[in-house]
Coordinates of C-alpha atoms in Angstrom, one line a residue:
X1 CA 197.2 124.6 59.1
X2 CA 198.6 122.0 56.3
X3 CA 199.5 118.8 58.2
X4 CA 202.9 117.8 57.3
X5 CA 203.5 114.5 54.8
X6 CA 205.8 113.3 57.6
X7 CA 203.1 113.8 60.2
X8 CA 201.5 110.6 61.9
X9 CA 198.3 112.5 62.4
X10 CA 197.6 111.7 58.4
X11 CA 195.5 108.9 59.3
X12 CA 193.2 111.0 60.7
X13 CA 192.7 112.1 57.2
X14 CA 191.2 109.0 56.4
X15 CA 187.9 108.9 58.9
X16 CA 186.2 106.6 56.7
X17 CA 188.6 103.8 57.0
X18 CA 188.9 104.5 60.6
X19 CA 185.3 103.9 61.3
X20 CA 185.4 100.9 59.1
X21 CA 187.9 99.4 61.2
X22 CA 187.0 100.2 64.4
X23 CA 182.9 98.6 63.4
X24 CA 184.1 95.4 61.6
X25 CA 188.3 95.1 63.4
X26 CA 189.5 95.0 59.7
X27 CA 189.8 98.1 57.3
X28 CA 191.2 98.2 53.6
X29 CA 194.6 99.6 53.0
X30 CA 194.9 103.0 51.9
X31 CA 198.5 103.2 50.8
X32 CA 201.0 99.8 49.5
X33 CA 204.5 99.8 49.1
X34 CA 205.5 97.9 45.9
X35 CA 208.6 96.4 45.2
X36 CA 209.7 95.8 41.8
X37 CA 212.6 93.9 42.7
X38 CA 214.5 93.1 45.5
X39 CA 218.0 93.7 43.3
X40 CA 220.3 96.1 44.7
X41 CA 223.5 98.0 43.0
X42 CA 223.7 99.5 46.7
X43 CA 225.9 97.7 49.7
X44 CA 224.4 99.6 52.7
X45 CA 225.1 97.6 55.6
X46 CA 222.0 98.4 57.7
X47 CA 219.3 97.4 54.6
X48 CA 216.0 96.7 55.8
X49 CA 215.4 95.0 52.2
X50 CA 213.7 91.7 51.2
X51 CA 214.9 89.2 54.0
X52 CA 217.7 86.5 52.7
X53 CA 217.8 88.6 49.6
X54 CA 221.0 86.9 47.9
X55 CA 219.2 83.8 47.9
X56 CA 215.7 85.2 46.0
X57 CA 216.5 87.3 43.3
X58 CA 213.3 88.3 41.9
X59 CA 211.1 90.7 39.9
X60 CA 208.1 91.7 39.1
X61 CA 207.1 91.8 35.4
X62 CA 205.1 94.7 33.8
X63 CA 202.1 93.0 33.5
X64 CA 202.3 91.5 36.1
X65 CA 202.6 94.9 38.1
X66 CA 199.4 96.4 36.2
X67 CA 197.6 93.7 37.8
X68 CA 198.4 94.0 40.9
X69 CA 198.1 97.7 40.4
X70 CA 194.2 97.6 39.1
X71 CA 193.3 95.2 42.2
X72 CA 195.0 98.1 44.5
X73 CA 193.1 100.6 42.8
X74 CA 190.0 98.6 42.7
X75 CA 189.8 97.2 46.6
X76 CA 189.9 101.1 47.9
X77 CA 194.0 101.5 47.5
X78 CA 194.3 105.0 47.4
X79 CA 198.6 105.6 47.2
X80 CA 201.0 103.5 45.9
X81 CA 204.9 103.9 46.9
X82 CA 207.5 102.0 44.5
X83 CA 210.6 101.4 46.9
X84 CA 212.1 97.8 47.5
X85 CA 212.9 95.2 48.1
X86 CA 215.9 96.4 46.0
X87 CA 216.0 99.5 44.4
X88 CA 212.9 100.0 41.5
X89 CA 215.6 101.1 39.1
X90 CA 216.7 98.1 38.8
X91 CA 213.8 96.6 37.6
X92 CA 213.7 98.6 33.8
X93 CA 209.3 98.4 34.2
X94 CA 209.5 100.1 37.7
X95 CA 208.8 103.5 35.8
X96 CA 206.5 102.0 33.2
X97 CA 204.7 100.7 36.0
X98 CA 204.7 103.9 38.1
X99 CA 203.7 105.9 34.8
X100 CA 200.4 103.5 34.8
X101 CA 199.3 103.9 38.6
X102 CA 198.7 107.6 38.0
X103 CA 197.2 106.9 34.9
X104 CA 194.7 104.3 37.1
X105 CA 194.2 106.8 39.6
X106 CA 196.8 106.2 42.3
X107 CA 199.1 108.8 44.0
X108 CA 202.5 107.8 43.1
X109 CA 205.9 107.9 45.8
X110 CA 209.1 106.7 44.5
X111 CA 211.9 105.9 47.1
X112 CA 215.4 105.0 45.3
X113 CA 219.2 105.0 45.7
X114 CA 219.4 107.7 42.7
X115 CA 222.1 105.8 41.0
X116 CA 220.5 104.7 37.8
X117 CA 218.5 107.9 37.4
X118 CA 219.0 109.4 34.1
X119 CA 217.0 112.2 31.8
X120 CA 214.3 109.7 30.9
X121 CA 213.8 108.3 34.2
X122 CA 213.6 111.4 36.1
X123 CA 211.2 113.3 33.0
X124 CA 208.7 110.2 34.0
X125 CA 209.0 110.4 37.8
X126 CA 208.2 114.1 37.9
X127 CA 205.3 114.1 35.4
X128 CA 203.5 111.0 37.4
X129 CA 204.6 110.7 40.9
X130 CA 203.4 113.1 43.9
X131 CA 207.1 112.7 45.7
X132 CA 210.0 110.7 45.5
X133 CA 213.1 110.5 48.1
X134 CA 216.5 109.9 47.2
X135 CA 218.3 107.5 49.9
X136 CA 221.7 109.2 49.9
X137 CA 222.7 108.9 53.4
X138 CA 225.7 111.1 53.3
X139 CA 226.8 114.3 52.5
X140 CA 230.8 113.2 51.5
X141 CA 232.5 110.9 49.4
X142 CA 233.9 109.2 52.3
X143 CA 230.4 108.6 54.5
X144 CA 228.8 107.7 51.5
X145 CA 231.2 104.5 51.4
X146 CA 230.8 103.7 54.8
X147 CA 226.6 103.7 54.2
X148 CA 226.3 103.0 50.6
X149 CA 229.8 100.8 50.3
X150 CA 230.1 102.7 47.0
X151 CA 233.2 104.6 45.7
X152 CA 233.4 108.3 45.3
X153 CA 232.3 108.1 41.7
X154 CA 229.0 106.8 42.2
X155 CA 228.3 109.6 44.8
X156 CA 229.1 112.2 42.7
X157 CA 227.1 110.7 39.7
X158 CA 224.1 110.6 42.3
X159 CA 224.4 114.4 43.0
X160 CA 224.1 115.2 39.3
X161 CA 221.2 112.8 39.1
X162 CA 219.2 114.6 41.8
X163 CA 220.4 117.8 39.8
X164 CA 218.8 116.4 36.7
X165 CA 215.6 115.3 38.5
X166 CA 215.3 119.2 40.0
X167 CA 215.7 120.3 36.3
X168 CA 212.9 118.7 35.1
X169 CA 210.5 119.0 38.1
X170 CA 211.3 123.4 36.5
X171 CA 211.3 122.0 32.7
X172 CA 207.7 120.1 32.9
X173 CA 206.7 122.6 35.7
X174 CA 205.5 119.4 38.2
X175 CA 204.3 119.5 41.4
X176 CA 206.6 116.8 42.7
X177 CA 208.0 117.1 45.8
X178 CA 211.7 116.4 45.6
X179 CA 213.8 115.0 48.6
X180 CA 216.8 113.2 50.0
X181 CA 217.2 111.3 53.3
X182 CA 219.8 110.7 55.8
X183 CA 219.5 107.7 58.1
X184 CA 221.2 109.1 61.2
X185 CA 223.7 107.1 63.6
X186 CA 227.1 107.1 64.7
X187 CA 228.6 107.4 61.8
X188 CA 226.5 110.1 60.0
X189 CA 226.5 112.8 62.9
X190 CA 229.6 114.7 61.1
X191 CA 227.5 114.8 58.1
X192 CA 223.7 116.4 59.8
X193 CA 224.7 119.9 59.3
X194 CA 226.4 119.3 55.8
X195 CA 223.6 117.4 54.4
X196 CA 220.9 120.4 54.8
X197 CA 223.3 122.3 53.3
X198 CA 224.0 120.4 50.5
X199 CA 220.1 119.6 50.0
X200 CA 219.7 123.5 49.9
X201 CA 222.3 123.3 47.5
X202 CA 221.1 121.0 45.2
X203 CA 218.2 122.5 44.9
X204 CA 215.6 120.2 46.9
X205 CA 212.5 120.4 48.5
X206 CA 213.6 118.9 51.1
X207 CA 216.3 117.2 53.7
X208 CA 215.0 114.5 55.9
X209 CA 216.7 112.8 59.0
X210 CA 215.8 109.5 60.4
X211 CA 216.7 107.1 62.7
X212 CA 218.8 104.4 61.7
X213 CA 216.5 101.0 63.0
X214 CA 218.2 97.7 63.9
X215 CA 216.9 95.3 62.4
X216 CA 215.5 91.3 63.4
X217 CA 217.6 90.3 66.1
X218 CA 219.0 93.8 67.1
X219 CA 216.5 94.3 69.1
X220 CA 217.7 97.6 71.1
X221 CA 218.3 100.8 69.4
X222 CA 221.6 102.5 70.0
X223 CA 221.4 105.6 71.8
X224 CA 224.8 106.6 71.9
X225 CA 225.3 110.2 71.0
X226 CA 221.7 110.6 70.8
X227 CA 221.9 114.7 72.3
X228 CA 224.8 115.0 69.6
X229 CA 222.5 114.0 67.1
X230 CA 220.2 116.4 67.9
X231 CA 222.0 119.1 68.8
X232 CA 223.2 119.3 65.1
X233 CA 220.1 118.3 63.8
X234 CA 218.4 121.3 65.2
X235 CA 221.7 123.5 63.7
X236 CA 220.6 122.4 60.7
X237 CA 217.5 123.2 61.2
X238 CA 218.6 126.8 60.7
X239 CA 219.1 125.7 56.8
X240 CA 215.6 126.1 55.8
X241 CA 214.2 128.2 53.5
X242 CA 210.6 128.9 52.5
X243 CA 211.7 126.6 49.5
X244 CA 213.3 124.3 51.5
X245 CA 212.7 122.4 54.3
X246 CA 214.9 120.4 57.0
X247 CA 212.5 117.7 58.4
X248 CA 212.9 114.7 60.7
X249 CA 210.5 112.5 62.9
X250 CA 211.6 114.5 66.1
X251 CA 208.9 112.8 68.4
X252 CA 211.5 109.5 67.5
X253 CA 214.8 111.0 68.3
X254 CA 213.3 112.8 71.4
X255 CA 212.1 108.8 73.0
X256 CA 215.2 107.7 72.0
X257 CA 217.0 110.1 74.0
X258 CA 214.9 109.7 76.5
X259 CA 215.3 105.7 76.0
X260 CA 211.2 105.4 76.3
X261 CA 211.2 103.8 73.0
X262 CA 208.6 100.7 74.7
X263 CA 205.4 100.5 73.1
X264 CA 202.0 101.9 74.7
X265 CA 200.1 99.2 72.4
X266 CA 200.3 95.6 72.3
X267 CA 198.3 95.5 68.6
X268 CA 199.9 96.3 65.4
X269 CA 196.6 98.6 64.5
X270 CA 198.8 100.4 61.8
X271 CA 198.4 96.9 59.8
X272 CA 195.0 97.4 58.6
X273 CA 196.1 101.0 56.6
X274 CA 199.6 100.2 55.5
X275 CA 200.8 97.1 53.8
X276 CA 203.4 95.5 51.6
X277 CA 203.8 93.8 48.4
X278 CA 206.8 92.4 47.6
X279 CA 209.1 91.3 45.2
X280 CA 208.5 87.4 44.9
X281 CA 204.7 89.0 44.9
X282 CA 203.6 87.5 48.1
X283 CA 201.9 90.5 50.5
X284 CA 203.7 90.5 53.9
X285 CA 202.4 92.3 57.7
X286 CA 204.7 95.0 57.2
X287 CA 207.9 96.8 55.2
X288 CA 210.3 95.5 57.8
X289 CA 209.2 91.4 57.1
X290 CA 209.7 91.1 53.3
X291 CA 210.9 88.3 52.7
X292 CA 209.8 86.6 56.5
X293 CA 207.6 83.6 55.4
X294 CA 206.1 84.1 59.0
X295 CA 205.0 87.0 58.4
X296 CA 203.2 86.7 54.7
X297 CA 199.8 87.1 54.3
X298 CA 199.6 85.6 51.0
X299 CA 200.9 85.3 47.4
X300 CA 199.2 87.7 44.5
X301 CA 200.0 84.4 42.0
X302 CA 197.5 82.1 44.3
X303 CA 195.0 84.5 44.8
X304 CA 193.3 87.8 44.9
X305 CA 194.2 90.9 46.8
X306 CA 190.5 90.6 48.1
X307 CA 191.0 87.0 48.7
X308 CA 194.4 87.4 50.8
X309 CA 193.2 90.6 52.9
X310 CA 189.8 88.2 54.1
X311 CA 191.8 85.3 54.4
X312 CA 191.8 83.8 57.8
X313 CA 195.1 83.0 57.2
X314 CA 195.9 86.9 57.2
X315 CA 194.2 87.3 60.1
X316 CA 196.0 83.9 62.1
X317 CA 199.4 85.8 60.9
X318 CA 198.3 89.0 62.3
X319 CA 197.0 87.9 65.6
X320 CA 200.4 85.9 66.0
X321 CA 202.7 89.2 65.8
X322 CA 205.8 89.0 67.8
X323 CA 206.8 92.1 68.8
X324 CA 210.0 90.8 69.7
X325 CA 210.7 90.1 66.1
X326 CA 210.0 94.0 65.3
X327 CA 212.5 97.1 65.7
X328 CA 211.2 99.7 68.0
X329 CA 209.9 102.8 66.6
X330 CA 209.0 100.6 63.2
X331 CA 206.9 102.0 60.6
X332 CA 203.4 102.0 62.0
X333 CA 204.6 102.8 65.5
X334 CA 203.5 106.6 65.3
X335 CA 200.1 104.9 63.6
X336 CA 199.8 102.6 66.3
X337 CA 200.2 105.1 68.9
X338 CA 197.3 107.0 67.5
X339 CA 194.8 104.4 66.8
X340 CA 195.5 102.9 70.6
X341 CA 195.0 106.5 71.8
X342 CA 191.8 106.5 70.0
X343 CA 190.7 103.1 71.2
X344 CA 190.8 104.1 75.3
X345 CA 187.6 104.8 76.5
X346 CA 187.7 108.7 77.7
X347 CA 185.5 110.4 80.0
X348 CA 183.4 113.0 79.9
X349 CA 183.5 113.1 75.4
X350 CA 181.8 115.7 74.6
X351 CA 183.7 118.3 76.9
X352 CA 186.7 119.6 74.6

């Protein structure tokens, strides 16, 4: 059976860095995020972008992206996902860039707002990058306001985007897998049900559902209407197709019902397989600390990827994680559930 790309058992695909980490406690990354920027033409409310962003505008140059890209490629890097940050479109080398990491050798993701896609953009994307998500977080004019803070206008100009970028995944016959995402929460219930079917309409591969995270100092997920949410999330369920899917992280929504949303593990494992380069191009523990200087590993102008993932001052920053500082059911948390599984010491192995 075909594990799903939104299955936390992936890392079991990658063995080999497994048993690298668990002989030497350190492994090499198999996938980065990059961010080209950490500009935004987006006013969502509950961004988990580059931290302080208004007061460090940057971006990466193209150049300076190959270079980063070749040392990613060249220290075992196997997947590279542009996202932000801000949104890669606004950076004009984002796609440049992205057209040179599958020309290196790297599988290519693409997540983005969708609102400066246009023909050439989009013909790009689907000739060189495995999948891309659009972050449209609504289904209606009037929720995409509330969780964009954009007018109508731009809404509807994203839907014929994502039309455009379906037409060309046909027109250049690409494998690309096409999605968009909803980040669910109080406001967004109304719009679960409509937003598989306006995926299906749009022609998609895909409609995905996640939990909206507080972030920093919001420490607790809300879990009000939590049964609501996925009593219509398993209505829309019903909205899948052979060509298109409706897909969520269900083990999430199912703890956060429940309210066991505590960690098991008291290490971020995950770190050691997943990792982050930012904007200002300093490398930082994890997606949701861009931009937290406690939290960088290092700066890609000082010094080498190599350099900053054997630095011991990576390894003083990653053996001084606060979880406290994290949001519960973060990014690695399915990873890290996983690898602490695999690290208990079972009885009686070799009886299956």
């Amino acid at each position: 059976m075909k594990v799903s790309q939104f299955s936390s058992s992936k890392i079991l695909q990658h063995i080999d860095r497994i048993s690298e980490w668990q002989k030497n406690k350190i492994s090499r990354p198999v996938t980065y995020e990059l961010d080209m920027t950490n500009i935004c033409n987006a006013k969502c409310h509950f961004c988990f972008g580059f931290f302080e962003q208004s007061k460090n505008l940057v971006s990466i140059k193209l150049n300076e992206a190959k270079n980063i890209l070749k040392q990613i490629k060249s220290f075992g890097g196997k997947a590279v996902t542009f996202t932000g940050g801000g949104d890669p479109l606004c950076n004009k080398d984002t796609v440049k860039a992205s057209v040179y990491a599958k020309k290196i050798g790297l599988d290519v993701g693409f997540i983005t707002n969708g609102i400066l896609l246009n023909q050439e953009t989009a013909d790009d994307i689907v000739k060189n990058c495995t999948w891309i998500r659009i972050s449209l977080d609504a289904a209606s004019r009037e929720k995409y306001k509330i969780t964009h803070g954009m007018n109508s206008t731009t809404f509807d100009n994203v839907l014929e985007n994502i039309k455009i970028l379906v037409k060309a995944k046909k027109k250049f016959k690409s494998g690309i897998t096409i999605g968009i995402g909803l980040l669910t929460y109080d406001k967004t219930i109304d719009d679960i049900i409509p937003f598989a079917k306006l995926g299906l309409s749009l022609g998609v591969d895909y409609a995905q559902y996640r939990p909206l995270l507080k972030k920093f100092k919001e420490k607790e997920i809300n879990n009000k209407n939590q049964s609501v949410i996925l009593k219509n999330m398993k209505i829309a369920e019903k909205y899948g197709t052979k060509d298109f899917s409706v897909v969520s992280s269900i083990h999430k929504y199912v703890l956060m019902e429940s309210k066991n949303t505590q960690r098991q593990y008291d290490v971020c494992y995950g770190h050691h397989f997943a990792t982050v380069v930012a904007a200002d191009q300093k490398m930082y523990l994890c997606c949701h600390m861009r931009g937290m200087k406690k939290y960088c590993i290092g700066d890609l102008k000082k010094n080498t990827l190599r350099e900053i993932w054997s630095s011991e001052h990576r390894k003083k920053v990653f053996s001084n994680i606060d979880f406290k500082d994290c949001p519960l059911l973060c990014r690695c948390d399915s990873f890290n559930t996983v690898l602490f599984n695999m690290q208990k010491k079972v009885d009686h192995v070799n009886f299956l």
